[in-house]
GROMACS .gro file of C-alpha atoms in nm:
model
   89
    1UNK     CA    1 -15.170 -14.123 -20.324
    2UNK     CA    2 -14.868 -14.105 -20.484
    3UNK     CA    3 -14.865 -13.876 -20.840
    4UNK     CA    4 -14.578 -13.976 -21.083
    5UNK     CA    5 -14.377 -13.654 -21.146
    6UNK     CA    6 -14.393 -13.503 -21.509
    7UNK     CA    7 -14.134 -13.541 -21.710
    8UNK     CA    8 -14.077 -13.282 -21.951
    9UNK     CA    9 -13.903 -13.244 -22.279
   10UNK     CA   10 -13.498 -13.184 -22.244
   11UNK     CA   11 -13.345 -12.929 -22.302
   12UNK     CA   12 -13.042 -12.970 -22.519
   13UNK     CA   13 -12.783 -12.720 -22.521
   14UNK     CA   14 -12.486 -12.603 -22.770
   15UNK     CA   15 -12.213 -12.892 -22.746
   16UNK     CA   16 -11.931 -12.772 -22.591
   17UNK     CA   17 -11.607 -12.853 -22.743
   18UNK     CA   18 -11.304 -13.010 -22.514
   19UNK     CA   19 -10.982 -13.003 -22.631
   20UNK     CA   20 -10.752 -13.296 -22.547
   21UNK     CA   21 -10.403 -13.243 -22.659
   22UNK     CA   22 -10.182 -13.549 -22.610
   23UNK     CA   23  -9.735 -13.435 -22.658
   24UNK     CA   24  -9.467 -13.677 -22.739
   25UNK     CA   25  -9.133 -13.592 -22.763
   26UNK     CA   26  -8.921 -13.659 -23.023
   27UNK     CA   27  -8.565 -13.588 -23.020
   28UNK     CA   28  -8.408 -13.460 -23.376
   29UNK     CA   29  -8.010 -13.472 -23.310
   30UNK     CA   30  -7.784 -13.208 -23.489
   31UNK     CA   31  -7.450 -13.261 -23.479
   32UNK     CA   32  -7.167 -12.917 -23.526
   33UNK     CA   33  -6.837 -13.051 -23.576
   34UNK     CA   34  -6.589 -12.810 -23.382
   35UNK     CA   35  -6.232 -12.828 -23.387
   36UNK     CA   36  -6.024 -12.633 -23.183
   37UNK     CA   37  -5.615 -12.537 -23.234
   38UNK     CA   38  -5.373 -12.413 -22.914
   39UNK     CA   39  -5.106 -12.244 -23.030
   40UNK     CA   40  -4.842 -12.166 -22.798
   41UNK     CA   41  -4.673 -11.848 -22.919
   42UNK     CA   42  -4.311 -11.804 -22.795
   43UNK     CA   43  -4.184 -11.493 -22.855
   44UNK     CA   44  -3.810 -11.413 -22.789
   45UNK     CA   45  -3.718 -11.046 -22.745
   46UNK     CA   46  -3.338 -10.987 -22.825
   47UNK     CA   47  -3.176 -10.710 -22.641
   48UNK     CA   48  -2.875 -10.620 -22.716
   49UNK     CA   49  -2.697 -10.389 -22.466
   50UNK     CA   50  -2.407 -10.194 -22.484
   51UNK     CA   51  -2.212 -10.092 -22.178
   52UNK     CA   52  -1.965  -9.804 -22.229
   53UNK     CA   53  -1.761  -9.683 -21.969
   54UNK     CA   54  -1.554  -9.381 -21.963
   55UNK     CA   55  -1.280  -9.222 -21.821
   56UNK     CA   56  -1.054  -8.907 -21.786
   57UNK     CA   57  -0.677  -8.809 -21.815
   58UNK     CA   58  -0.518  -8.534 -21.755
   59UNK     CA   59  -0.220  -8.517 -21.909
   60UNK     CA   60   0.071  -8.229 -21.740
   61UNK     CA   61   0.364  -8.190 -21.894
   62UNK     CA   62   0.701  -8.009 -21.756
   63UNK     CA   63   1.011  -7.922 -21.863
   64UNK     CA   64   1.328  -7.818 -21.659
   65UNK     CA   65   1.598  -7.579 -21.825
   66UNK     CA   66   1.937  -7.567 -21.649
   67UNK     CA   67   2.013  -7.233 -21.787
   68UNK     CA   68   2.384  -7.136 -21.808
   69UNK     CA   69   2.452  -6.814 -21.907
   70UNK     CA   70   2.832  -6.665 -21.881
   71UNK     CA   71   2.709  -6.313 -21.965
   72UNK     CA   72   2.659  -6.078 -21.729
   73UNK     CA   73   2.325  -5.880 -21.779
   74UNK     CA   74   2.160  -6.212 -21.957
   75UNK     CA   75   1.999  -6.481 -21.776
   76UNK     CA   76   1.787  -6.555 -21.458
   77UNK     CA   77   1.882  -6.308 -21.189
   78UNK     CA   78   1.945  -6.485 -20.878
   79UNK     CA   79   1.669  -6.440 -20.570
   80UNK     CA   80   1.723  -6.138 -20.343
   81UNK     CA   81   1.871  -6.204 -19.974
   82UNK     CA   82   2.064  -6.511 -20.123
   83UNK     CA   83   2.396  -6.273 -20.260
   84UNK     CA   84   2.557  -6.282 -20.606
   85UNK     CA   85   2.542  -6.612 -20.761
   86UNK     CA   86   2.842  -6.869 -20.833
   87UNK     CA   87   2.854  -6.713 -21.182
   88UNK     CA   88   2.781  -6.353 -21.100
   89UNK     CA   89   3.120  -6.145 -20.923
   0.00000   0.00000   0.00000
């Protein structure tokens, strides 16, 4: 013989709470303006240069006396070993 089984009262337990989350995208567009400037700078350096050159000079100066003296005694004497002079007697 076959016995049916018992069935018995269920059990119900605390529903448990499931989370779907569902993400779409949705794409906000902010625009920055930006503007950008080259500047070339040219800058000119003057230089302003000033050669000097120098030099020396010696200046000599002589001067030549014929001196003629008819006086004995007065005068240039003349150089030993060489006599009396033309004027001298």
């Amino acid at each position: 013989m076959h016995c049916k089984p018992k069935v018995m009262a269920p059990i119900v337990h605390p529903t448990k709470h499931c989370v779907n989350n569902s993400y779409s995208e949705t794409i906000v567009p902010h625009i920055h303006p930006q503007h950008t400037t080259n500047v070339n700078h040219e800058f000119y350096k003057h230089q302003h240069y000033f050669p000097q050159t120098q030099s020396f000079e010696n200046e000599v100066s002589h001067q030549h006396f014929n001196v003629y003296c008819p006086t004995p005694g007065f005068g240039p004497r003349p150089r030993p070993g060489f006599g009396p002079g033309p004027f001298f007697g």
